[in-house]
CSV table of C-alpha atoms and ligand atoms in Angstrom, one decimal:
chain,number,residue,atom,x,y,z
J,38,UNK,CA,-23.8,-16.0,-1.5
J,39,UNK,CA,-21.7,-19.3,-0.4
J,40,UNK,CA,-19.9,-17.3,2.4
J,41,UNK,CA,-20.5,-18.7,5.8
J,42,UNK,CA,-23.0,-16.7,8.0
J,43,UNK,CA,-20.8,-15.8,10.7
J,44,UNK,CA,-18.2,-13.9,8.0
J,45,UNK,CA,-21.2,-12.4,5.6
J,46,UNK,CA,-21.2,-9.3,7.4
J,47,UNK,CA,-17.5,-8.7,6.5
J,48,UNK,CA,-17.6,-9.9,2.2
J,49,UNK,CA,-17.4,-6.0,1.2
J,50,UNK,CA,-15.7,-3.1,2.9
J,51,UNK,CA,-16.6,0.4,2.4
J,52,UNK,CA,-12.3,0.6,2.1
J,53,UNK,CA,-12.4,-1.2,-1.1
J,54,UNK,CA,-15.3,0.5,-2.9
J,55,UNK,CA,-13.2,4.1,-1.8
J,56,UNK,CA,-9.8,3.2,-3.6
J,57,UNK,CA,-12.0,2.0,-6.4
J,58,UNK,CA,-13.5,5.4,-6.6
J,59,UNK,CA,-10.3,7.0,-6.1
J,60,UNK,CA,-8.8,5.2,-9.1
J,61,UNK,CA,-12.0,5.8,-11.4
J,62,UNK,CA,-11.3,9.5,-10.7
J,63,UNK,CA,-7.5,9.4,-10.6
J,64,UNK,CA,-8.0,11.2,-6.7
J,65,UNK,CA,-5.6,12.1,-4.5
J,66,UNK,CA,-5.9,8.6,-2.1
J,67,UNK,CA,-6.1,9.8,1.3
J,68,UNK,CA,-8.4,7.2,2.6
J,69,UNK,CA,-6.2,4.4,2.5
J,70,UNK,CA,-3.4,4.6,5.7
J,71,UNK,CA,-0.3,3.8,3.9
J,72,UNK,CA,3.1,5.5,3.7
J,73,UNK,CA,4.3,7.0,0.4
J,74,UNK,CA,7.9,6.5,1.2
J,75,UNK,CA,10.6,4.0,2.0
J,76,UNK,CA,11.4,3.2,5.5
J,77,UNK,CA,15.6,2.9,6.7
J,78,UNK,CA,18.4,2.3,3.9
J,79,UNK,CA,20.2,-0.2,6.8
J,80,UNK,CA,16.5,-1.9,6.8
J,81,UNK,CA,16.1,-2.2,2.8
J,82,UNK,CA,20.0,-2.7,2.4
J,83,UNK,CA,19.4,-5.9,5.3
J,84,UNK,CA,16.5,-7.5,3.3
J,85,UNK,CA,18.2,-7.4,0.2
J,86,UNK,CA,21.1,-9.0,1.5
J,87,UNK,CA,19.3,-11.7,3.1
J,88,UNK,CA,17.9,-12.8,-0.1
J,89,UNK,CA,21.0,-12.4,-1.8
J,90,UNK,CA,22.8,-14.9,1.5
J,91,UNK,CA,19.9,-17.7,0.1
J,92,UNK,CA,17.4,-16.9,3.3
J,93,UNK,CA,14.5,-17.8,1.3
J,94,UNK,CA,13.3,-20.8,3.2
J,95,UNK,CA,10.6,-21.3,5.9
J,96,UNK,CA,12.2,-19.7,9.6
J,97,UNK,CA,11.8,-21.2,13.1
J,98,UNK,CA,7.8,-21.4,13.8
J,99,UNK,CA,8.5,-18.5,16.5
J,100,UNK,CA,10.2,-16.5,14.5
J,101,UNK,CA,14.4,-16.0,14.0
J,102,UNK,CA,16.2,-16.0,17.5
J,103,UNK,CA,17.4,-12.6,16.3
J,104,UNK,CA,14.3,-10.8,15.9
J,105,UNK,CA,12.5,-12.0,19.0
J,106,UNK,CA,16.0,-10.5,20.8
J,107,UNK,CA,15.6,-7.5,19.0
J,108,UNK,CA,11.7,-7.2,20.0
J,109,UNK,CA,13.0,-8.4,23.4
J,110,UNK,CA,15.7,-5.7,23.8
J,111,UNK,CA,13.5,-3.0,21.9
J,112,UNK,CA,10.7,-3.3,24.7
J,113,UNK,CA,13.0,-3.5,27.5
J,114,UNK,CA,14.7,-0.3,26.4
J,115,UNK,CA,11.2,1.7,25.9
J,116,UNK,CA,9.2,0.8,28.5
J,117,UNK,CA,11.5,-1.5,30.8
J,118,UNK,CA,9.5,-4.7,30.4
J,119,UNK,CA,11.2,-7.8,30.0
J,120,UNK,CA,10.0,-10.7,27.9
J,121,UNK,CA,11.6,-13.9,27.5
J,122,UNK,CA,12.4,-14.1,23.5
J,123,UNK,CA,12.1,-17.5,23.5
J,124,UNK,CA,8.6,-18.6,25.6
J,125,UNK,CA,7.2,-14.6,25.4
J,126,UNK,CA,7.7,-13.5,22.1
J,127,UNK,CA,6.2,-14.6,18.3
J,128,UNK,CA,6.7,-13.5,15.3
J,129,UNK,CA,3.4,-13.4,13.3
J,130,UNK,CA,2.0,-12.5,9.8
J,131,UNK,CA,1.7,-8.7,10.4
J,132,UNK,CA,0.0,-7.5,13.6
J,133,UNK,CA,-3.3,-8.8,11.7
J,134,UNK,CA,-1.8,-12.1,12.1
J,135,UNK,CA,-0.9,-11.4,15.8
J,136,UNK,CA,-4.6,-10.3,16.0
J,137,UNK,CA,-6.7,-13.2,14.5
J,138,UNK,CA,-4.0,-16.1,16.1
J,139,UNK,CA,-4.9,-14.1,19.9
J,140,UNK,CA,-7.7,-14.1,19.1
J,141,UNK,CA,-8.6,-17.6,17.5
J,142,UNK,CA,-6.3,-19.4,20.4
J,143,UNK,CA,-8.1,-17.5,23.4
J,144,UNK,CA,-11.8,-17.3,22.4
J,145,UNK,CA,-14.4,-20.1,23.0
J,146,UNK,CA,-17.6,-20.2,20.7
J,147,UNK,CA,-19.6,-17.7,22.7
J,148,UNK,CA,-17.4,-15.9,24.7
J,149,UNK,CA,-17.4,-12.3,24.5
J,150,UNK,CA,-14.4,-9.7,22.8
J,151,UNK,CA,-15.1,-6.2,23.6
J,152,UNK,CA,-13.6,-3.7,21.2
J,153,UNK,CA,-13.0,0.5,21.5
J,154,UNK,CA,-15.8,1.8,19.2
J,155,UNK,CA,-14.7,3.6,16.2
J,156,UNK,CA,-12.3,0.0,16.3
J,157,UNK,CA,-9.9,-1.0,13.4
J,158,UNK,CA,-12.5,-3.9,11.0
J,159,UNK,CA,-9.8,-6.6,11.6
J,160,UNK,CA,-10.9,-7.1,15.2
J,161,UNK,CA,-14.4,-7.5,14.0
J,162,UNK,CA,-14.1,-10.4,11.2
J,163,UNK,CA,-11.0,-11.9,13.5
J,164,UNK,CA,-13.9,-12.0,16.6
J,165,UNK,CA,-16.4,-13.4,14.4
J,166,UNK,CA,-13.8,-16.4,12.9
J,167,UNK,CA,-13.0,-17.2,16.2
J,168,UNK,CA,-16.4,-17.7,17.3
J,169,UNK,CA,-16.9,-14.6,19.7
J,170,UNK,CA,-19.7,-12.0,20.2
J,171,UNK,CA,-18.7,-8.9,19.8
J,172,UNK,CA,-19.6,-5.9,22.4
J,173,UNK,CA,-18.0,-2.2,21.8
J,174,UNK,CA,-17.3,0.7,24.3
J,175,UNK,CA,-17.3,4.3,22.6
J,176,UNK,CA,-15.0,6.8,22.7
J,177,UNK,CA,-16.4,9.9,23.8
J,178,UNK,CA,-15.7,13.5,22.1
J,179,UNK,CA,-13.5,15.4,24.7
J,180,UNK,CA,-12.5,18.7,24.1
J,181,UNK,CA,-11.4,18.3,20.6
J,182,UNK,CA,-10.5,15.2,20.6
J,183,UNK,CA,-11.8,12.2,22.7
J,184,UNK,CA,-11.3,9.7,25.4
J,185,UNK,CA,-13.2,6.5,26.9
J,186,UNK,CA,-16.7,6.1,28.0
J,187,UNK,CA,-15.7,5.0,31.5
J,188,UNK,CA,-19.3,4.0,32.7
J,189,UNK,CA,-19.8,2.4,29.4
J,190,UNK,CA,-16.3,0.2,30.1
J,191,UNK,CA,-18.0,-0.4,33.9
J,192,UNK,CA,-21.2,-2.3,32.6
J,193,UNK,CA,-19.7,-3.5,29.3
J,194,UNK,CA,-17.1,-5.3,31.3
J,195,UNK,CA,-18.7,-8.9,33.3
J,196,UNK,CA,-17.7,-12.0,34.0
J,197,UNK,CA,-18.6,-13.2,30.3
J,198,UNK,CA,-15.8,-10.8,28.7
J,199,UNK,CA,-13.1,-13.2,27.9
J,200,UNK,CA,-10.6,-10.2,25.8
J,201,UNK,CA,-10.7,-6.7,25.4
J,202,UNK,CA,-9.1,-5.1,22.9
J,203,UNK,CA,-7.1,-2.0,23.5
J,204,UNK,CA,-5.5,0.0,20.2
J,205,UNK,CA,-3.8,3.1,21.6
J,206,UNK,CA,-2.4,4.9,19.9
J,207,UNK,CA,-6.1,5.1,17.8
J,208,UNK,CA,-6.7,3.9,14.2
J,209,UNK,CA,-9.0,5.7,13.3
J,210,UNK,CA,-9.2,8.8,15.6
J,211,UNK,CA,-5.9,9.8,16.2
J,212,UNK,CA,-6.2,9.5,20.1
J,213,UNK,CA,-3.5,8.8,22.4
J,214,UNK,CA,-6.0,7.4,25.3
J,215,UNK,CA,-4.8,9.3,28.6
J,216,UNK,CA,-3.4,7.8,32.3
J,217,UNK,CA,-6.7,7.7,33.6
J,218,UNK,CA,-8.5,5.8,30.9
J,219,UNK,CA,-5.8,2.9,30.9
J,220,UNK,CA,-5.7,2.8,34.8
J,221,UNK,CA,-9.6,2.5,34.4
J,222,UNK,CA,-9.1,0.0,32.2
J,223,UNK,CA,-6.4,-1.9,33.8
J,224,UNK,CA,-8.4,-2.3,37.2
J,225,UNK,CA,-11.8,-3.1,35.2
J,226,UNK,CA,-10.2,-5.9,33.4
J,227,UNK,CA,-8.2,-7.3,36.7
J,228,UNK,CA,-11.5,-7.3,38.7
J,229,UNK,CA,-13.0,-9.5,36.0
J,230,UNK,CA,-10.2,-11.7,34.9
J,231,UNK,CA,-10.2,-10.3,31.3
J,232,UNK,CA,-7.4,-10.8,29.1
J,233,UNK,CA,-6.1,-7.8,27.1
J,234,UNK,CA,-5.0,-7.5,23.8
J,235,UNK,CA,-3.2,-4.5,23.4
J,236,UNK,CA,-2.8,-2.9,19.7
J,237,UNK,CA,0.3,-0.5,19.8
J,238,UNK,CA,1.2,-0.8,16.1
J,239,UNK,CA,1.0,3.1,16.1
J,240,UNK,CA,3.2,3.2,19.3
J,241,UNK,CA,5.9,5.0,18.4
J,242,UNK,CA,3.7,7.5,16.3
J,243,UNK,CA,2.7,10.0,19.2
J,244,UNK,CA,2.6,13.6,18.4
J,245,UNK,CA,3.7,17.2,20.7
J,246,UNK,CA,6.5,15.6,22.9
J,247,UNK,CA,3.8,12.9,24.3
J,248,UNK,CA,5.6,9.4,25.3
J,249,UNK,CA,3.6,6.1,24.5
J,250,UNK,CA,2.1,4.3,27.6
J,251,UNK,CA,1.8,0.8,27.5
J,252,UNK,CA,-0.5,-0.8,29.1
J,253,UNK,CA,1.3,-4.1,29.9
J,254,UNK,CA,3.4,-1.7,32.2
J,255,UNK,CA,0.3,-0.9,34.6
J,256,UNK,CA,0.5,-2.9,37.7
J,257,UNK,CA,-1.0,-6.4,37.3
J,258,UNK,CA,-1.0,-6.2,33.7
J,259,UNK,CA,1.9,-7.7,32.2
J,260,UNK,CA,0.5,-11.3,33.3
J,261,UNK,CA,-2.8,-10.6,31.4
J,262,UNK,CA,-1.7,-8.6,28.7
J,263,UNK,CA,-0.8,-9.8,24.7
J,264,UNK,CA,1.1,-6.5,23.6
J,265,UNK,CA,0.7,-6.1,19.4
J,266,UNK,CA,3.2,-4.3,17.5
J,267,UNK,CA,4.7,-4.3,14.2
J,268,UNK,CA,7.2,-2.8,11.6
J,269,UNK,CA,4.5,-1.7,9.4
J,270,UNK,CA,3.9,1.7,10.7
J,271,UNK,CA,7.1,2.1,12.0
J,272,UNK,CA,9.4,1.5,9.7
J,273,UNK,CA,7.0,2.1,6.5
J,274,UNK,CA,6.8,-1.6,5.3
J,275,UNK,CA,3.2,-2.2,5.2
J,276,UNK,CA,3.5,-4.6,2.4
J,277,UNK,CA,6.6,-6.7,4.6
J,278,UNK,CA,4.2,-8.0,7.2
J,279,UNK,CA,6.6,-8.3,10.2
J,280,UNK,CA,4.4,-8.4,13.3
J,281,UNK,CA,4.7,-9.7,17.0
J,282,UNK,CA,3.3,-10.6,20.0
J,283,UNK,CA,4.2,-10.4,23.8
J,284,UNK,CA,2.8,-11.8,26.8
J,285,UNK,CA,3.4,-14.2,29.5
J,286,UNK,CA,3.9,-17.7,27.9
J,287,UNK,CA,0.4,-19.3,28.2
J,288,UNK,CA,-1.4,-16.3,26.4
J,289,UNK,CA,1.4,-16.9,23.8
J,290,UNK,CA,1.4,-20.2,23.0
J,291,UNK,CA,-2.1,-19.3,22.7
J,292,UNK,CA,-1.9,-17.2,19.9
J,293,UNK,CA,1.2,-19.7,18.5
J,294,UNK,CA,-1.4,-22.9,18.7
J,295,UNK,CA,-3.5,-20.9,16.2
J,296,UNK,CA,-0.7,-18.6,14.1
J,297,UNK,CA,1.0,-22.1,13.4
J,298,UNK,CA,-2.0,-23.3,11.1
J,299,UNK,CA,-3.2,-19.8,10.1
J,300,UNK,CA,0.5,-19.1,8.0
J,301,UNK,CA,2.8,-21.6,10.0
J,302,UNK,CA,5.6,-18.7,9.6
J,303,UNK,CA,6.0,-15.8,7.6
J,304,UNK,CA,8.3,-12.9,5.7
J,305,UNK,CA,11.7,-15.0,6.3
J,306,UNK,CA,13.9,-12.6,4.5
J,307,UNK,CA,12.4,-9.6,6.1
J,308,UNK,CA,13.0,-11.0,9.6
J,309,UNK,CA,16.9,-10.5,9.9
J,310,UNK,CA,15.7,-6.8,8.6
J,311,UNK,CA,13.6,-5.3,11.2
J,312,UNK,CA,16.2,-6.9,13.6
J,313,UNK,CA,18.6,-4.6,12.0
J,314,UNK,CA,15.6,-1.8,11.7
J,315,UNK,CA,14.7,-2.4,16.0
J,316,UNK,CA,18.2,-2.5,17.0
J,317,UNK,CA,20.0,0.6,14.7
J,318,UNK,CA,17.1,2.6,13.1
J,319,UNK,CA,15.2,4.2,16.0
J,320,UNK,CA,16.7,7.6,15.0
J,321,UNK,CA,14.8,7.5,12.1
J,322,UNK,CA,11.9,6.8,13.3
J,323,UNK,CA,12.0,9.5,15.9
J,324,UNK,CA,12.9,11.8,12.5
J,325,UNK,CA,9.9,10.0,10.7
J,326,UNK,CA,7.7,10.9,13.8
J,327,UNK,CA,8.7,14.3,13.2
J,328,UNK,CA,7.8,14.6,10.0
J,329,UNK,CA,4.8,13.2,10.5
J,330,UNK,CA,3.4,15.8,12.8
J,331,UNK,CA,4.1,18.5,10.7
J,332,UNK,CA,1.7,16.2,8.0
J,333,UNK,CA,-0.7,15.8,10.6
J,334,UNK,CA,-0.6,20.5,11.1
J,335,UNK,CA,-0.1,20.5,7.0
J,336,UNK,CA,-3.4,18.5,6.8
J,337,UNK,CA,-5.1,19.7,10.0
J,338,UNK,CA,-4.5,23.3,9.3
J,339,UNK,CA,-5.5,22.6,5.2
J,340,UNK,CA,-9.1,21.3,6.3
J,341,UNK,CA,-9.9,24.1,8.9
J,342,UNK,CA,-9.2,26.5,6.3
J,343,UNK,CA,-11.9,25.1,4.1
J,344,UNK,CA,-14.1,25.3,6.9
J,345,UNK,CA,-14.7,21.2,8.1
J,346,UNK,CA,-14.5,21.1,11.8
J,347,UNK,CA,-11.2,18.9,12.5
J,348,UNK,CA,-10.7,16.7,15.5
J,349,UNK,CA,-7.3,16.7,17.6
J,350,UNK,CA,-4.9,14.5,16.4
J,351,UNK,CA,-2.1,12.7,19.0
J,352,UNK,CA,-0.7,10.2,17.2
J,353,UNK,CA,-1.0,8.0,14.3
J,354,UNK,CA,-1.5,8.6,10.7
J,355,UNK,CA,-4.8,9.7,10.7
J,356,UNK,CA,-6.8,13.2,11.4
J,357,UNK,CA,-10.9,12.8,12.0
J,358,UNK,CA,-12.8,15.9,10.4
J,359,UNK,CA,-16.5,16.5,10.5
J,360,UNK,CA,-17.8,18.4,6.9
J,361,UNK,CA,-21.4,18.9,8.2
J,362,UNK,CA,-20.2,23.0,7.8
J,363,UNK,CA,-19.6,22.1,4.3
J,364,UNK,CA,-23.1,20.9,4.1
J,365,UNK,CA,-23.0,17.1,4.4
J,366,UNK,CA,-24.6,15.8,7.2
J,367,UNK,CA,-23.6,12.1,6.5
J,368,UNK,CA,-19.8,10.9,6.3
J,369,UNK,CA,-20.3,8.2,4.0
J,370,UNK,CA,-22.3,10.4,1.7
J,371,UNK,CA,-19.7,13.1,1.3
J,372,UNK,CA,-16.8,10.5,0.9
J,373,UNK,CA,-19.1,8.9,-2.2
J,374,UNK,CA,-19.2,12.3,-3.9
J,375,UNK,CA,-15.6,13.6,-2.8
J,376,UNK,CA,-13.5,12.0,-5.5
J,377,UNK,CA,-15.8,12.8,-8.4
J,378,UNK,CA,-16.2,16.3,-7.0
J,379,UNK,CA,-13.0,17.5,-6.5
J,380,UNK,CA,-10.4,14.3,-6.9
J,381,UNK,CA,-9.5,13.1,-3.2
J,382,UNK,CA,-10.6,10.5,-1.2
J,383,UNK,CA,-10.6,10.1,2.6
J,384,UNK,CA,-12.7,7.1,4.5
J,385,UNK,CA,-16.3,7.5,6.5
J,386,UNK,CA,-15.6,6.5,10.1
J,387,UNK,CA,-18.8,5.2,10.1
J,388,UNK,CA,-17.1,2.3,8.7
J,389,UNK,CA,-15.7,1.8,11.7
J,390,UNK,CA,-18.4,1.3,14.3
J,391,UNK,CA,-21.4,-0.8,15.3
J,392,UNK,CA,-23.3,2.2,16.5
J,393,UNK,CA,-23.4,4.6,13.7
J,394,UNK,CA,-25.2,7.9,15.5
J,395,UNK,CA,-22.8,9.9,17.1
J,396,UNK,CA,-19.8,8.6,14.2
J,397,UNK,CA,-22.3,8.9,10.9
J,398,UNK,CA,-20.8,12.4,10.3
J,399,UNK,CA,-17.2,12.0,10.4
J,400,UNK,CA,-14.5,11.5,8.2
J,401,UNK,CA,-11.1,10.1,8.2
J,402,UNK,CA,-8.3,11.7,6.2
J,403,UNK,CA,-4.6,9.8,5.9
J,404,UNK,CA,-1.7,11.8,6.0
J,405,UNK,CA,1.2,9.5,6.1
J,406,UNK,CA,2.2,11.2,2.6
J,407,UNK,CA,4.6,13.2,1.3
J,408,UNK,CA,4.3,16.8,1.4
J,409,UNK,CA,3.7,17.7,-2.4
J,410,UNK,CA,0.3,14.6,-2.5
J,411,UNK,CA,-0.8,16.8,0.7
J,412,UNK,CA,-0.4,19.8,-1.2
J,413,UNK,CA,-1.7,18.7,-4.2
J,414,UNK,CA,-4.7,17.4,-2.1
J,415,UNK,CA,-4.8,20.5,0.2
J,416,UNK,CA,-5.6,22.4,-3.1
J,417,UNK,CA,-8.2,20.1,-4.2
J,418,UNK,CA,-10.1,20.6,-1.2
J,419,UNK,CA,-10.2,24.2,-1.0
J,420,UNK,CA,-12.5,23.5,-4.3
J,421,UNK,CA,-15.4,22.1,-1.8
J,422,UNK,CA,-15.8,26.0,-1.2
J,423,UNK,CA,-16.4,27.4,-4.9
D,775,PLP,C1,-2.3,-1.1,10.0
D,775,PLP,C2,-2.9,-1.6,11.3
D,775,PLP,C3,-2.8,-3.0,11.6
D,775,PLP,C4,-2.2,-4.0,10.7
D,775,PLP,O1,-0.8,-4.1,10.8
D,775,PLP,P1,0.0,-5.1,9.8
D,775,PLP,O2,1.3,-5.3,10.5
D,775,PLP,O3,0.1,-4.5,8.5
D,775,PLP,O4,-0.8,-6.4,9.8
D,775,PLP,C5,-3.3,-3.4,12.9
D,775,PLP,N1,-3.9,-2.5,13.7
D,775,PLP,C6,-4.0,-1.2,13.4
D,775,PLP,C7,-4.7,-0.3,14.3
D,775,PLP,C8,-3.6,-0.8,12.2
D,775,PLP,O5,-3.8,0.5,11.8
């Protein structure tokens, strides 16, 4: 093993060795989060035309003037926040990118990130390049769904915290954390000077008539807040990797000190078309959202009739069920046998944690599909039961 110490942890992901199952078994893939789709013709039509126009070659460092506008006018419309496009807003390598370069520009060696436990593995591995110790407060079950372990946040949260990472709507629970938890957070993170690096790339993925909250709109937040979004999610164009980043100037040119030697700039072409996508396609979206929650009842309902126990989903592309009815005590366990037994595989959200005991037997299915994979996997499921 030649990889450094402080990334060993990360060399094999439990993500990896799932597809590879999934292939070996020709499975219905519901583990990995991806859209089956395309996203907005005006969006595809844009793209192509820009490489037709001869836009191949390296953009601004920030990103095109016409995207950071668009990302400008797109959160100004939304949630009435306004950003300067040219000192408040970059355009990064995905929201990964947006992620590692925060990250890597605001950490000192030692300084400590704390993360929402189950938390997406990126801010993990990111943490760990840029020198930080990590530190995780859980979500709590709630109901049927779950919200944040508000004491936890209390003594997790010191003078030593240099970032904590919000990701709202929830990769990989589904939840959609509530007024009170982000007011909690917001006047936690004030009292101890903590900057916040807020995840939203599910934020126009919310479920049931819900609207997304962001937390850069709480009072005293905007100045100590790095919002995260990309097109990924929202316009289905995971493999594009269009992200952004936006925050007062000094916690930007942060993250642009960093992004500038991590990828320099990114996805030229596909710039001009998420302009297009933010300033024309939000109808579709809203239809896309739609569709989505009746994927998220096709699945939800599909998994309660086999008998797992299935979490409340709000937003996002995910659903969390717990087989233990089924007979599996351990998540990671049944999604080992799953694809061999009956040719579909989801994720363990044990994968997803630092503390495994209260996640160990849960499961994350992925149902940004279309309807005739859900079926076809809906089907295979109801096999667990013979
Ligand atoms: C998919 C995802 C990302 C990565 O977004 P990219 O734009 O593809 O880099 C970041 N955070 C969460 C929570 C995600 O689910």
């Amino acid at each position: 093993m030649r990889t450094v110490t402080r990334l060993a942890p990360f060399a094999t992901t439990i993500f990896a060795e799932m597809s590879q199952l999934a292939a070996t078994h020709d499975a219905i893939n519901l583990g990995q989060g991806f859209p089956d789709t395309d996203g907005p013709q005006a969006m595809l039509d844009a793209a192509r035309a820009a490489i037709a126009e001869g836009n191949n070659q390296y953009p601004p460092g920030p990103g095109i003037p016409a995207l950071r506008q668009a990302v400008a006018d797109h959160q100004l419309r939304c949630y009435g926040i306004e950003y300067d496009p040219a000192s408040e807003i970059l355009i990064t390598v995905g929201a990964t990118e947006a992620i590692a370069g925060s990250l890597v520009g605001l950490v000192e060696t030692g300084d400590e990130v704390v993360m929402i436990e189950p938390y997406y593995d990126a801010y993990a591995a990111a943490t760990a390049m840029a020198g930080g110790v990590r530190r995780t407060v859980p979500l709590v079950a709630d109901g049927d769904g779950f919200s944040l372990d508000r004491d936890a946040l209390a003594s997790t949260i010191t003078d030593a915290t240099r970032v904590l990472i919000v990701n709202s709507p929830h990769n990989p629970t589904g939840t959609v954390l509530g007024d009170e938890d982000l007011r909690a957070i917001a006047q936690t993170c004030i009292e101890h000077d903590v900057i916040v690096i807020s995840d939203e790339v599910y934020e126009h993925l919310v479920f049931d008539g819900r609207t997304h909250t962001t937390i850069a709109a709480l009072p005293g937040m905007r100045e100590r807040t790095l919002r995260i979004s990309s097109a990924a999610k929202t316009f289905n164009v995971t493999g594009w990797k269009v992200g952004w980043v936006s925050g007062p100037a000094d916690l930007v040119a942060a993250a642009r000190t960093a992004k500038q030697f991590m990828s320099y700039v990114g996805s030229g072409p596909f710039q001009p078309a998420i302009a297009v996508a933010l300033n024309t396609e939000m109808d579709w979206v809203r239809d896309s959202c739609a569709a989505l929650s009746a994927k998220r009842d096709l699945i939800s309902g599909a998994l309660r009739d086999v008998g797992f126990g299935v979490h409340r989903t709000e937003g996002t592309f995910f659903v969390c069920a717990d087989p233990r009815p089924l007979g599996y005590t351990d998540g990671e366990e049944f999604c080992r046998d799953l694809p061999a037994r009956v040719g579909v595989a989801a994720v363990p959200v044990s994968a997803f944690v630092d503390h495994p005991e209260p996640w160990a037997h849960l499961v994350r299915f992925a149902f940004a599909k279309r309807d005739e994979v859900l079926l076809e996997g809906a089907e295979r499921l109801r096999r667990l039961q013979a």
